[in-house]
Coordinates of N, CA and C in Angstrom, one line a residue:
X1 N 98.2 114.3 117.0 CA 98.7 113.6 118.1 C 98.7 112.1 117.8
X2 N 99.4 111.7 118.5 CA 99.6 109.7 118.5 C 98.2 109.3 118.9
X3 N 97.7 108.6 118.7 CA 96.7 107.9 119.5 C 97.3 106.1 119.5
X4 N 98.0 105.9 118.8 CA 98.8 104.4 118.8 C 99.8 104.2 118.3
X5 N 101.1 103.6 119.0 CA 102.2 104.2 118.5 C 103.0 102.6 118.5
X6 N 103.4 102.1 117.7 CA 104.4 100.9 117.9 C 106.1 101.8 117.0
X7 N 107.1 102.5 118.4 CA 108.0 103.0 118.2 C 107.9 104.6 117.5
X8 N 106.6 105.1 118.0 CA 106.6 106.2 117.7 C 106.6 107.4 118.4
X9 N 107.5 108.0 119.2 CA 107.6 108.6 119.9 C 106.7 110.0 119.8
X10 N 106.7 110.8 118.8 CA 106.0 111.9 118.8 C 105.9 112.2 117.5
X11 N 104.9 113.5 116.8 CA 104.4 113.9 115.4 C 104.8 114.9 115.6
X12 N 105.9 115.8 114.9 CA 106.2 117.2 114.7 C 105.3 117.7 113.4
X13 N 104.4 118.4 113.8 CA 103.6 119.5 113.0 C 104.8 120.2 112.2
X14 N 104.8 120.1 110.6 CA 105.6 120.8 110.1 C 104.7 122.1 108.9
X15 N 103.8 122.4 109.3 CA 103.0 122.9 108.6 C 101.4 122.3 108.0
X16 N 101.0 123.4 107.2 CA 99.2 122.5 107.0 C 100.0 120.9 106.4
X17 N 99.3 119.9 106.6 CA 100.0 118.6 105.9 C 101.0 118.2 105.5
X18 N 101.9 118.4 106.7 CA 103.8 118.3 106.7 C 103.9 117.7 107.7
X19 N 104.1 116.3 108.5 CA 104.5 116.0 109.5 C 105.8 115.3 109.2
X20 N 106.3 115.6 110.5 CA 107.9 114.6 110.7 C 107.6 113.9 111.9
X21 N 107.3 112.4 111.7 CA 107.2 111.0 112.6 C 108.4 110.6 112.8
X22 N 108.7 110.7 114.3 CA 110.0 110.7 115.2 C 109.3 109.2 116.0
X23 N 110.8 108.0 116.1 CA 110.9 106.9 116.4 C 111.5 107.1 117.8
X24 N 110.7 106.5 118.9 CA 111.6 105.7 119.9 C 112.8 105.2 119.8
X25 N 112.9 104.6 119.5 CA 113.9 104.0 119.2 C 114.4 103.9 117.5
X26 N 115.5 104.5 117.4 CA 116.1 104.5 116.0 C 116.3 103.1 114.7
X27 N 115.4 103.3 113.5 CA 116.0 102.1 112.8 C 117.7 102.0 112.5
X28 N 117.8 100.4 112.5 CA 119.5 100.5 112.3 C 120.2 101.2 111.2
X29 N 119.2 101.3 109.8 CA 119.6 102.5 108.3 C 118.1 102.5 108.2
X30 N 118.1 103.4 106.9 CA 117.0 103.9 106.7 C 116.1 103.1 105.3
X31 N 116.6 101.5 105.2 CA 116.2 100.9 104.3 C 115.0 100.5 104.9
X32 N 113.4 101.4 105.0 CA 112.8 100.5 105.4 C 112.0 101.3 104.5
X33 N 110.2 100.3 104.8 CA 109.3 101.2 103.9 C 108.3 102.0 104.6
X34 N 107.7 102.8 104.5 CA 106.9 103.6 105.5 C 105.6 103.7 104.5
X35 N 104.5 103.2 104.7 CA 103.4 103.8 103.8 C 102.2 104.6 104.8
X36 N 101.6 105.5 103.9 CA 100.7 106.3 104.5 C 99.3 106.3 103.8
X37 N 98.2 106.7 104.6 CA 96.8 106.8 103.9 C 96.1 107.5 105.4
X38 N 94.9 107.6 105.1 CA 94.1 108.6 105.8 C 92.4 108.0 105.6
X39 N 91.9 108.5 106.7 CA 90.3 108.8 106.4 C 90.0 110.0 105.0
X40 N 88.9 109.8 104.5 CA 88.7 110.8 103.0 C 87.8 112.0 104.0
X41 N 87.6 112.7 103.2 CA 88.2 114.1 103.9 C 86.3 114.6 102.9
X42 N 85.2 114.5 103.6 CA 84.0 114.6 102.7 C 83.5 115.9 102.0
X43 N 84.5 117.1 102.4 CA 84.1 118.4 101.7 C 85.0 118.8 101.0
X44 N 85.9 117.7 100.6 CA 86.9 118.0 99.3 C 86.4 117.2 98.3
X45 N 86.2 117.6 97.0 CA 86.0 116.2 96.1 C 87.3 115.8 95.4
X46 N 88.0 116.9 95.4 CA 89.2 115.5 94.7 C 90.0 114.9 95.5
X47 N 91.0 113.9 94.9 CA 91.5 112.7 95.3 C 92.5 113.3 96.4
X48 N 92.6 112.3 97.6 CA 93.8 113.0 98.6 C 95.0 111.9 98.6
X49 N 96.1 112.6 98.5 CA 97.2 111.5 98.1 C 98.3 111.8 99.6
X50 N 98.6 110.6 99.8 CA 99.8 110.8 101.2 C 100.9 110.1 100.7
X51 N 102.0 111.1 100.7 CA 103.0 110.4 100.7 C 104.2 110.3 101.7
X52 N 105.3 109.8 101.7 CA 106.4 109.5 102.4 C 107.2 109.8 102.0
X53 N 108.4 110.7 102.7 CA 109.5 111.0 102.3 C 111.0 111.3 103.3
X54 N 111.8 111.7 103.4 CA 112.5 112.0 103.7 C 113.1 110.9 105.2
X55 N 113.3 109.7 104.6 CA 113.6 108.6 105.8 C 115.3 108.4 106.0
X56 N 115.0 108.5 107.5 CA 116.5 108.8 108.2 C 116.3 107.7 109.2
X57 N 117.4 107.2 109.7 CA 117.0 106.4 111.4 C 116.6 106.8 112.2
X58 N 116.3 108.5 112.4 CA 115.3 108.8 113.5 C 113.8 109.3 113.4
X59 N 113.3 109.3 111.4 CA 112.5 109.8 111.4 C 112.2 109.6 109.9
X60 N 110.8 110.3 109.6 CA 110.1 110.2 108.0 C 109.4 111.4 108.1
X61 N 109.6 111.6 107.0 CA 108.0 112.9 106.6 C 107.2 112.5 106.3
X62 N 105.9 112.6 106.9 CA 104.6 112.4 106.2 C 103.8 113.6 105.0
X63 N 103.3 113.1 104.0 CA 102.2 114.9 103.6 C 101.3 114.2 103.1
X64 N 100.4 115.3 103.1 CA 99.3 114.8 102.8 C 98.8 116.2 101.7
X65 N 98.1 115.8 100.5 CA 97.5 117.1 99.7 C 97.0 116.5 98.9
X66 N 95.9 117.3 98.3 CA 94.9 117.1 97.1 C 95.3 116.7 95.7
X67 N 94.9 116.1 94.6 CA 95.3 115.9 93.7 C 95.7 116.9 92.8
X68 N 95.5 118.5 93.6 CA 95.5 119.5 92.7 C 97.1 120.3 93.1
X69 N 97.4 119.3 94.4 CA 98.7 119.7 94.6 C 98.8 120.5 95.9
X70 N 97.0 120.8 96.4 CA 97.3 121.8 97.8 C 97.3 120.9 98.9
X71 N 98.4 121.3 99.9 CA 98.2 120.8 101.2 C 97.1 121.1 102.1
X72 N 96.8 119.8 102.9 CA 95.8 119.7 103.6 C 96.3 118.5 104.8
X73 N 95.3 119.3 105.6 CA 95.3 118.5 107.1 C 93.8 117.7 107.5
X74 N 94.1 116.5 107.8 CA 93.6 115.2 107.8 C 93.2 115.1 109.6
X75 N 91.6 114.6 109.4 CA 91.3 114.2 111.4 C 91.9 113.4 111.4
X76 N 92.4 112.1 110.7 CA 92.8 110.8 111.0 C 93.8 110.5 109.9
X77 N 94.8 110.6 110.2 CA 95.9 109.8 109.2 C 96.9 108.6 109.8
X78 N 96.8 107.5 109.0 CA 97.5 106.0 109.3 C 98.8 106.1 108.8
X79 N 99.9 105.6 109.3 CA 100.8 105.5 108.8 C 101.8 104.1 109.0
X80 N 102.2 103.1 108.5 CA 102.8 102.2 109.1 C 104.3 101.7 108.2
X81 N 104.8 101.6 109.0 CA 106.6 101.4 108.8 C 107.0 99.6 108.2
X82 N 107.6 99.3 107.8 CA 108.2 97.8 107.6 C 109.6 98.1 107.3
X83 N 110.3 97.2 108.1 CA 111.3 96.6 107.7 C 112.2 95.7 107.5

């Protein structure tokens, strides 16, 4: 769920550690940067990596997964846009 949104309309659950972050309002192209990170996750020991993908003017994919490659779902993940 949002808990703070500057133009972020809603989080579509796309699976364990798949989200698609939908904008209020559309960027004008998709030249922007989106970075992600999270709270660490204390009963996994390896490293958890978030990345960004799939940016369009109405949206981005978020994921999130272990260093070993498996998807995982995060209590708290940050995500912020620039452009």
């Amino acid at each position: 769920s949002v808990t703070a949104s500057g133009n972020v309309s809603s989080i579509t659950d796309n699976g364990t550690g798949n989200y698609t972050v939908n904008f209020t309002t559309a960027m004008p192209d998709a030249n922007y940067c989106a970075v992600a990170s999270g709270d660490p996750v204390s009963s996994i020991s390896r490293n958890i990596l978030h990345g960004v993908s799939d940016l369009t003017t109405g949206s981005y994919r978020y994921e999130v997964e272990t260093s070993d490659g498996d998807a995982i779902d995060q209590a708290v993940c940050l995500s912020l846009v620039i452009k």
